[in-house]
Short mmCIF file of C-alpha atoms and ligand atoms in Angstrom, two decimals:
data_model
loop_
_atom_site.label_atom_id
_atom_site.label_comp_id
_atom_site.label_asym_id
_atom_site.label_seq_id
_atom_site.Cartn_x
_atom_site.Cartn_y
_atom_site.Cartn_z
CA UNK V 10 -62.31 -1.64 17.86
CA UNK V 11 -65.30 0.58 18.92
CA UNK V 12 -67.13 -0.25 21.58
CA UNK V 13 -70.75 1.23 21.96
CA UNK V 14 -73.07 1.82 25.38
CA UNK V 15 -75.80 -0.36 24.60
CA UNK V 16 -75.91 -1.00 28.74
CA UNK V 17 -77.81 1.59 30.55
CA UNK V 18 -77.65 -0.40 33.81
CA UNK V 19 -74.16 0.06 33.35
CA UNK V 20 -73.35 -0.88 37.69
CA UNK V 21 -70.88 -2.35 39.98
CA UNK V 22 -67.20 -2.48 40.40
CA UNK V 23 -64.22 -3.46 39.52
CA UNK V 24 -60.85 -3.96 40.97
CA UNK V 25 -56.93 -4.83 39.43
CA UNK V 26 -53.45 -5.16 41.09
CA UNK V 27 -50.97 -4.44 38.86
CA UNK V 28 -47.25 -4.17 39.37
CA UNK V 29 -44.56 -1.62 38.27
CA UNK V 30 -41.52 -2.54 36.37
CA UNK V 31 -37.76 -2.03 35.67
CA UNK V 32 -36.53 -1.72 32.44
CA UNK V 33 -33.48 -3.25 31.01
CA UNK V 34 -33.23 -1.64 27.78
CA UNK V 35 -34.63 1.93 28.28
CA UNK V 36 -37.48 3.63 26.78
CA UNK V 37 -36.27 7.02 26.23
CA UNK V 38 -37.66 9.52 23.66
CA UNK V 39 -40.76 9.46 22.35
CA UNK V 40 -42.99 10.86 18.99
CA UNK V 41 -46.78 11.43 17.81
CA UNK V 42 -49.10 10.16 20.49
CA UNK V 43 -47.14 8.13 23.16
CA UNK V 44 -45.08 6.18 20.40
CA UNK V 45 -41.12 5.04 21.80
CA UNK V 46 -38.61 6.33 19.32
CA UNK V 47 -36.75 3.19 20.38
CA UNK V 48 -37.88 -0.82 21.37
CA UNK V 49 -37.92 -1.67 24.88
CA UNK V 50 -37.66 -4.37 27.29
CA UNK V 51 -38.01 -4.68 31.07
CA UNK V 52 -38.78 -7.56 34.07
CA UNK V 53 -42.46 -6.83 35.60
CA UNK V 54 -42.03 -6.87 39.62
CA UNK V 55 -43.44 -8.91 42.19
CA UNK V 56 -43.69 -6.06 45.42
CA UNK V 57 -44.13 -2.95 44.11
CA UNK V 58 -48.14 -2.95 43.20
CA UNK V 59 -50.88 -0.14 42.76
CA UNK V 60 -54.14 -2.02 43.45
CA UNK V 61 -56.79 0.35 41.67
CA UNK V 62 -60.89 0.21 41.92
CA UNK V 63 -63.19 1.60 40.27
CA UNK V 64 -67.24 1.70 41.66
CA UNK V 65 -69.23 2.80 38.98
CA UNK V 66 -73.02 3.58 37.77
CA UNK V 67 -74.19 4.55 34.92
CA UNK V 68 -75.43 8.38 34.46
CA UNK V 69 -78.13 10.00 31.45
CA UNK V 70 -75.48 12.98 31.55
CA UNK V 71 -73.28 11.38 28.60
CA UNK V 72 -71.14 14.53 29.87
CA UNK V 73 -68.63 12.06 30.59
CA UNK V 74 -66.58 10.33 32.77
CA UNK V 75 -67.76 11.91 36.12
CA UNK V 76 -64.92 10.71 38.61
CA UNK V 77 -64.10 11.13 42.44
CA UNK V 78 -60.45 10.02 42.76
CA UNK V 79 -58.75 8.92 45.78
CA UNK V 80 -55.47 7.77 46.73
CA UNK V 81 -54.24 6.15 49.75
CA UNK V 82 -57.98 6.34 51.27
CA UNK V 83 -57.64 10.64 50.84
CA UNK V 84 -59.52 12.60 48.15
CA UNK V 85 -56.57 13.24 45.59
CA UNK V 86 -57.99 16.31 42.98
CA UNK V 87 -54.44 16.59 41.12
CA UNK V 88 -54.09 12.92 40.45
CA UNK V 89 -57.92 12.82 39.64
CA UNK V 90 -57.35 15.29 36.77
CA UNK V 91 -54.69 13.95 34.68
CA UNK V 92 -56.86 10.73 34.79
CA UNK V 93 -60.00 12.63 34.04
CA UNK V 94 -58.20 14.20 31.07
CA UNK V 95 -56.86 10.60 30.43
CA UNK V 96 -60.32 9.11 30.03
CA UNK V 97 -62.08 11.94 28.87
CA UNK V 98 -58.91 11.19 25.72
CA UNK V 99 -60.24 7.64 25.46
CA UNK V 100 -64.27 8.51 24.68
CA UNK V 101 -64.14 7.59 21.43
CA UNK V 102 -62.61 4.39 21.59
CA UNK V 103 -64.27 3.70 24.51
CA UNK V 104 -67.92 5.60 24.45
CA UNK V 105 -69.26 3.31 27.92
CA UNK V 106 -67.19 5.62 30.25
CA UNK V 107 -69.05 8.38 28.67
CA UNK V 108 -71.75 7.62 30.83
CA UNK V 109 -70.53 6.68 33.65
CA UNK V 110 -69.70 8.11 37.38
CA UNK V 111 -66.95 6.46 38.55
CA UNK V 112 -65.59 6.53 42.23
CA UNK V 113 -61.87 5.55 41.71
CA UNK V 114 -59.83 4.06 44.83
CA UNK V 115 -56.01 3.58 44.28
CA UNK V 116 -53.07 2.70 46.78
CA UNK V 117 -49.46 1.40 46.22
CA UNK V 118 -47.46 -1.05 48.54
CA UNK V 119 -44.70 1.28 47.93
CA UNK V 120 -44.61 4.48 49.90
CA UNK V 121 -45.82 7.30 47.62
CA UNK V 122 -42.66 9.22 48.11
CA UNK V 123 -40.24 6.31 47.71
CA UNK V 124 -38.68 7.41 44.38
CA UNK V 125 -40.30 4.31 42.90
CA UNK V 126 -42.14 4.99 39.50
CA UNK V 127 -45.40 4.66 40.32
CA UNK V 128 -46.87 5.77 36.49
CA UNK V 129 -46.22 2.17 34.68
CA UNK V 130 -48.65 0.46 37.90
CA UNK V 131 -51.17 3.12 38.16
CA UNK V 132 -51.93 3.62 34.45
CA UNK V 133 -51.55 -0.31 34.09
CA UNK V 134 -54.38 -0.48 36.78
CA UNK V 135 -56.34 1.89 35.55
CA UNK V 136 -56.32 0.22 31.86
CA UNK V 137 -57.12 -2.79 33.57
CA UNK V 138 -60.52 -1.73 34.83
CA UNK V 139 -61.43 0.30 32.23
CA UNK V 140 -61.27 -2.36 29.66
CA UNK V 141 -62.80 -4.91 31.79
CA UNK V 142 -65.64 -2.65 32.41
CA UNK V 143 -65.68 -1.46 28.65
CA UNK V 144 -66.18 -5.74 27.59
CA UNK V 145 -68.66 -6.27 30.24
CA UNK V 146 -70.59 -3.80 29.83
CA UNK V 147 -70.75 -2.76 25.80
CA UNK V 148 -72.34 -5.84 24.95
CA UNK V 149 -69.87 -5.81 21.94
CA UNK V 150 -67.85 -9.31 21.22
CA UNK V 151 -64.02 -8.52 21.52
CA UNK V 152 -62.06 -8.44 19.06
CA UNK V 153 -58.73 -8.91 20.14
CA UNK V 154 -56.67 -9.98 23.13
CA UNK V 155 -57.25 -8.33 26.76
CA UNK V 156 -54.47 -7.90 27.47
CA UNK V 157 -53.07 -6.66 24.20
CA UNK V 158 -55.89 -4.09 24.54
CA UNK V 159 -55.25 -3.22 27.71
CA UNK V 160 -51.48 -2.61 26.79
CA UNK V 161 -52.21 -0.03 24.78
CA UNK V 162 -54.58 1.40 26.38
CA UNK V 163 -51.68 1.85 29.08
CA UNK V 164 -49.34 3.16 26.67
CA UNK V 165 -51.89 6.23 26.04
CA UNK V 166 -51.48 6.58 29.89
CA UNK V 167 -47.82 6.31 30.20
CA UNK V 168 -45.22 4.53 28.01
CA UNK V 169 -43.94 2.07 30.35
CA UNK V 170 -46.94 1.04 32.06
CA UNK V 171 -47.39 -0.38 28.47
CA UNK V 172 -45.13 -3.68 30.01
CA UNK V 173 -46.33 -4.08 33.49
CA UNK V 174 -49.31 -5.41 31.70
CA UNK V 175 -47.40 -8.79 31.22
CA UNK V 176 -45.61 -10.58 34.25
CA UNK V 177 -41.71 -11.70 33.35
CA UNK V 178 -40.15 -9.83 30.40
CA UNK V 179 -42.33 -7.82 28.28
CA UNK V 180 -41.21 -5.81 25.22
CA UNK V 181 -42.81 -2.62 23.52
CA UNK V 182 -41.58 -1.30 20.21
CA UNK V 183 -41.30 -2.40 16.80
CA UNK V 184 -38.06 -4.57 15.37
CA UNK V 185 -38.22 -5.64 11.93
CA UNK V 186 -36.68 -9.02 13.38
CA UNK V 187 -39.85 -9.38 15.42
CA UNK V 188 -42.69 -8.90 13.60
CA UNK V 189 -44.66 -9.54 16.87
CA UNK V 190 -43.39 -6.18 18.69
CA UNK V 191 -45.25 -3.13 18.36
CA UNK V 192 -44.53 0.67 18.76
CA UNK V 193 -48.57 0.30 19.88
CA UNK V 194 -48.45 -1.71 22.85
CA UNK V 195 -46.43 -4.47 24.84
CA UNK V 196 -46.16 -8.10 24.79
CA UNK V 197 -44.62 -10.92 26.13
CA UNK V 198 -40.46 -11.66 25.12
CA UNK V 199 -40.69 -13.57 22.41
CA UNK V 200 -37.64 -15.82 22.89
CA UNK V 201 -36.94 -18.60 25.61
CA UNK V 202 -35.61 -17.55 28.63
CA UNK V 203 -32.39 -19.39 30.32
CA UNK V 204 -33.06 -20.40 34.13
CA UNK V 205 -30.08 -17.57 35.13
CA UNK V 206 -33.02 -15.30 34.29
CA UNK V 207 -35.96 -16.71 35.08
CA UNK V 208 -35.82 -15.47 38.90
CA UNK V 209 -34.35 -12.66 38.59
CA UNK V 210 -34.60 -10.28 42.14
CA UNK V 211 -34.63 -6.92 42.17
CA UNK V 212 -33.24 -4.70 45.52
CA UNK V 213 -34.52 -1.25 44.91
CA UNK V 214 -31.85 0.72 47.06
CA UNK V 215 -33.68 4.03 48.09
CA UNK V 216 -31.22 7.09 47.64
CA UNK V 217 -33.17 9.67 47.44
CA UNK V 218 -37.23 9.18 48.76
CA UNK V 219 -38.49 12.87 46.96
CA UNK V 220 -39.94 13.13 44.10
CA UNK V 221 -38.69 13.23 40.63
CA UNK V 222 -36.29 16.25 39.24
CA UNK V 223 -37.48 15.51 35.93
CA UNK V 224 -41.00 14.49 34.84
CA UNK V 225 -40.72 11.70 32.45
CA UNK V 226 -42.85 13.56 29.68
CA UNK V 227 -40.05 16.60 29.92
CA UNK V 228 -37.24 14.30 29.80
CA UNK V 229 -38.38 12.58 26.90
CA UNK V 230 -38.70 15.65 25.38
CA UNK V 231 -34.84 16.39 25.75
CA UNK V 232 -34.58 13.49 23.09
CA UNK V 233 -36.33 16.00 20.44
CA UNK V 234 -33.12 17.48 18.85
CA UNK V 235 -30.36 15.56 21.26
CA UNK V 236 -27.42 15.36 19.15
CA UNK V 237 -27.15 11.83 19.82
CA UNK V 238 -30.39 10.58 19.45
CA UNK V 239 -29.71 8.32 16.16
CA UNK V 240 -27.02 6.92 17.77
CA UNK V 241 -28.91 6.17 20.71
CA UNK V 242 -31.96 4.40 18.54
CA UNK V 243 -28.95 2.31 16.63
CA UNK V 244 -27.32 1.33 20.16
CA UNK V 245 -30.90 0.41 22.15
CA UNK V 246 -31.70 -1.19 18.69
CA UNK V 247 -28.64 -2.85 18.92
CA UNK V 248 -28.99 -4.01 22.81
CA UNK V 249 -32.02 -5.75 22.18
CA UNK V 250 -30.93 -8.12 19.61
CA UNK V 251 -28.01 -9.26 21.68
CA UNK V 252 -30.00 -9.42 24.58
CA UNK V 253 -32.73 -11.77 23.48
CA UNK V 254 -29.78 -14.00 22.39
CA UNK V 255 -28.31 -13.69 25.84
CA UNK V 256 -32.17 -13.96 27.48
CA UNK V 257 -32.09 -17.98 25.43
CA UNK V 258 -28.23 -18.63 25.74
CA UNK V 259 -27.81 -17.32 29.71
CA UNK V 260 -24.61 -14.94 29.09
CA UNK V 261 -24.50 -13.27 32.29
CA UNK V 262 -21.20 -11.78 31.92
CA UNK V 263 -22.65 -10.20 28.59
CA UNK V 264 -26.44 -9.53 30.25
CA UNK V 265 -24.51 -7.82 33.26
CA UNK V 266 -22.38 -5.34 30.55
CA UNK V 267 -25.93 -4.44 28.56
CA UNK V 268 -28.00 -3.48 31.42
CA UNK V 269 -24.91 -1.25 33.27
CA UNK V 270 -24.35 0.41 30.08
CA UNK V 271 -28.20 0.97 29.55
CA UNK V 272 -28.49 2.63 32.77
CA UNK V 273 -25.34 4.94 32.37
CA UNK V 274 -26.48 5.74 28.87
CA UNK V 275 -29.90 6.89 29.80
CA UNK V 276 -28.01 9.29 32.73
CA UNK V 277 -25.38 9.98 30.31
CA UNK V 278 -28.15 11.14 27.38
CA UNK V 279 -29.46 13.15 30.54
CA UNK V 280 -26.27 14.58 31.27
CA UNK V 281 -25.85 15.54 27.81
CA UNK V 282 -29.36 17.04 26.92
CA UNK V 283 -30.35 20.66 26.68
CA UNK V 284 -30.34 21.31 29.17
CA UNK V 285 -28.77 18.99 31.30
CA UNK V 286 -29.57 17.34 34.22
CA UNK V 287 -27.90 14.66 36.89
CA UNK V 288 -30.60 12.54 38.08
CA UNK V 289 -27.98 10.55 40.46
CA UNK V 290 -26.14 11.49 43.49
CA UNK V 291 -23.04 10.43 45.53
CA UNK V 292 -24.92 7.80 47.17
CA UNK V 293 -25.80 6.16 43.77
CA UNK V 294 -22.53 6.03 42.63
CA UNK V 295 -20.84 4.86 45.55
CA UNK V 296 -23.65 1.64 45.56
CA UNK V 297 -22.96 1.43 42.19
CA UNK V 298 -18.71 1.01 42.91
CA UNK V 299 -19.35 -1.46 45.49
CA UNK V 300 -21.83 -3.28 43.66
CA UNK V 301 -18.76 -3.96 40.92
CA UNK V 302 -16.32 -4.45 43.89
CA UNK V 303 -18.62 -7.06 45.26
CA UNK V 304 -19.34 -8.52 41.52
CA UNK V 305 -15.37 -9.04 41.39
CA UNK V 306 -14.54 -10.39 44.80
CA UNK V 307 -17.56 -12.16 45.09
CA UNK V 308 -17.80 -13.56 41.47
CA UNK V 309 -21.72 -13.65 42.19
CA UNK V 310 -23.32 -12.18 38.74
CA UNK V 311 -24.77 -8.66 40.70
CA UNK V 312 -25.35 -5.98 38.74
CA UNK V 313 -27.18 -2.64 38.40
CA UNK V 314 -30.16 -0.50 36.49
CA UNK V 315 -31.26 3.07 37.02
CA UNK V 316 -34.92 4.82 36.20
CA UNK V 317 -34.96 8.43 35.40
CA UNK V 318 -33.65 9.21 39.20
CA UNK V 319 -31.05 8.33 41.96
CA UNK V 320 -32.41 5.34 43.66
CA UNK V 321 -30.41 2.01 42.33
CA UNK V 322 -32.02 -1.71 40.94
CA UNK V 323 -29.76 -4.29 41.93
CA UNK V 324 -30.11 -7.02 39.87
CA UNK V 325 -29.44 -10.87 41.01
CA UNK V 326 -30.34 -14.20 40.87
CA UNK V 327 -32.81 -15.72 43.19
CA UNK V 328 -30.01 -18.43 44.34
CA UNK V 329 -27.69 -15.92 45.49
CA UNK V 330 -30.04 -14.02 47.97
CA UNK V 331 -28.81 -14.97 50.97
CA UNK V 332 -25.13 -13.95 50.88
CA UNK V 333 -26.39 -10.89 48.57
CA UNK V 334 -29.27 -9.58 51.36
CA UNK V 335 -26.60 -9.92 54.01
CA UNK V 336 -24.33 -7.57 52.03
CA UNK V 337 -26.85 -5.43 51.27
CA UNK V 338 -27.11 -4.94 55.07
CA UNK V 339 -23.40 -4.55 55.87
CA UNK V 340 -22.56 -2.52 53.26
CA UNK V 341 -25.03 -0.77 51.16
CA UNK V 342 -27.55 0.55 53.36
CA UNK V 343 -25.32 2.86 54.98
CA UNK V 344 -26.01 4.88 51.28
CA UNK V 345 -29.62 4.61 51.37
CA UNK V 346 -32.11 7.13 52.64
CA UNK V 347 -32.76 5.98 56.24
CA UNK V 348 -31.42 2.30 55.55
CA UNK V 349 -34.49 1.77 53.47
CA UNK V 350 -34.42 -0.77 50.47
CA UNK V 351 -37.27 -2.46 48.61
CA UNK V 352 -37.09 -6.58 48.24
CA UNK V 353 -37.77 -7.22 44.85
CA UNK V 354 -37.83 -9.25 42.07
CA UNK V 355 -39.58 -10.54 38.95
CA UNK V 356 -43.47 -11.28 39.14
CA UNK V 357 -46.10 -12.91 37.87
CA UNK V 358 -48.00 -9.62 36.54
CA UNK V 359 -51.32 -7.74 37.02
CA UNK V 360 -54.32 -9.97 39.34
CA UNK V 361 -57.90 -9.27 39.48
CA UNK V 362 -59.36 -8.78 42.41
CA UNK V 363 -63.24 -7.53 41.77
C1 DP6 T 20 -36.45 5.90 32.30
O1 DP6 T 20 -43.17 5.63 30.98
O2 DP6 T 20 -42.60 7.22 32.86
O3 DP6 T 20 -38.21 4.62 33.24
O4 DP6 T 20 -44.58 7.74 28.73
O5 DP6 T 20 -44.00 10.00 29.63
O6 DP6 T 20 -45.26 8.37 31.06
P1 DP6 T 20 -44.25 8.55 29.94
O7 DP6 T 20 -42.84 8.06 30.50
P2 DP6 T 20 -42.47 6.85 31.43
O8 DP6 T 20 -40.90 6.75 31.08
C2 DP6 T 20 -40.10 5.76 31.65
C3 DP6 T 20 -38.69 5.98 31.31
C4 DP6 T 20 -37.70 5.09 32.01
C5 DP6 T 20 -37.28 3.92 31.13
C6 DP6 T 20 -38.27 2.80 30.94
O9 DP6 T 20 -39.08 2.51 31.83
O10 DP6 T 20 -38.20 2.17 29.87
#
């Protein structure tokens, strides 16, 4: 859908929260413009939030989008360019911004430098405003869904921010057994969900607080030419079938065994890459030891994910949080960098708030 500037009084602002999000199967490898070489699936959180506004006028320039960017209340240049670049991308579809000067504020609840990835929030944010401002302001009648829009308008911005877009589980990426999935943006899991999985928490366990080793565009470029990238598609392929099953039925045990192995074969695919990298450290796998030793003496369903770094999801159901937070106290934090962890779980998705 095109959407023209008919609106030369193009004013005001606009303003989104819009949480990040843990995947369960992982996106990893990707082709032609922001496309996944393989379906996803991941549980949208409830904490970890980049609220993003945007104050904007309309200019006569038509030079296009004119932006001041800050973050955290300080004038942010670097950030402001890659979204510059991002919009100036997004013209086309989306001629309004063309004309407009834009004042962008952004801030997370999560500390900058947490480890936490803050690229599926921001750009979820960010497609957020833009797309309300593009439908209020065009004076062209939508075509589609917002939110479907707006999912692949985040996908442009970064794959995963694709699914924050939805709260609960949202999927991105075609499967021929779900017509409804699309390599082009996210939507809602199509199957029922069992209560075991409807509150699922989420304790991100800091490790490491620095930034990333890898950028996420560079490691999804070690999937061009890894030599086990078709097996890879057939196994995440594969995980998602059984897992909407499990998502309906409530397997844990089986749930538990998919999302470990998810996580070890995205570091694993790492490990094996061209060249290759360890994005974990001791500290991750001696949470990740204890979090089996606790599974098996404990027989409480814990279990673990990983992102593209060190710092550990644990993964468990809302009725277990006491006895699980007060282990996480005794015994994990001891791992993480200065004692810090995240309390997480699964939200409700992006709010407006302007
Ligand atoms: C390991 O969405 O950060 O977290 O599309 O290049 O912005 P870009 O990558 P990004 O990759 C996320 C990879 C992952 C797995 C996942 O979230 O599915």
């Amino acid at each position: 859908m095109k959407l023209t500037n008919t609106n030369k009084n193009a004013e005001g602002s606009v303003c989104w929260k819009s949480p990040s999000n843990i995947a369960l199967v992982k996106y990893w490898g990707k082709h032609g413009i922001q496309l996944p070489i393989n379906p996803s699936i991941s549980i949208t959180l409830r904490e970890s939030v980049t609220t993003t506004g945007i104050d904007f006028q309309h200019t006569d320039a038509g030079k296009g989008p004119e932006i001041d960017f800050f973050f955290e209340n300080k004038p942010a240049p670097d950030f402001g360019k890659r979204i510059q670049k991002f919009l100036e991308s997004q013209v086309e579809q989306y001629p309004v911004i063309q004309n407009l000067q834009m004042v962008i504020r952004s801030s997370n609840t999560f500390p900058h430098s947490s480890g936490i990835a803050s690229s599926a929030s921001a750009f979820s944010a960010l497609a957020l405003d833009i797309v309300t401002i593009a439908r209020n302001y065009s004076g062209a009648k939508p075509e589609r869904d917002f939110y479907n829009e707006v999912s692949e308008l985040a996908r442009l911005g970064s794959g995963s921010a694709s699914r924050s877009v939805y709260g609960g589980y949202a999927v991105w990426g075609g499967m021929k057994e779900y017509p409804e999935y699309s390599d082009n943006y996210a939507v809602p899991v199509s199957t029922s969900i069992h209560k075991n999985f409807q509150e699922i928490q989420d304790a991100i366990l800091i490790v490491n607080a620095g930034t990333k080793k890898v950028g996420s565009s560079a490691g999804h470029n070690l999937m061009n030419n890894h030599p086990f990238a078709q097996a890879r598609v057939q196994q995440a392929n594969k995980h998602m079938l059984e897992l909407h099953k499990i998502l309906s039925t409530g397997d844990t045990e089986r749930f538990i065994e998919i999302v470990e192995n998810e996580a070890l074969s995205l570091h694993g695919l790492m490990l094996s890459s061209n060249p290759g990298y360890f994005l974990f450290e001791e500290n991750t796998i001696r949470i990740i030891e204890r979090i089996r030793a606790f599974r098996q003496s404990s027989k409480i369903p814990v279990c673990f994910t990983l992102d593209a770094g060190p710092n550990v999801h644990l993964l468990y159901p809302g009725s277990n949080k006491v006895e699980v937070v007060e282990w996480i106290g005794n015994e994990l934090l001891t791992f993480c960098h200065n004692q810090k962890w995240i309390d997480d779980g699964m939200g409700k998705g992006p709010v407006q708030l302007k």
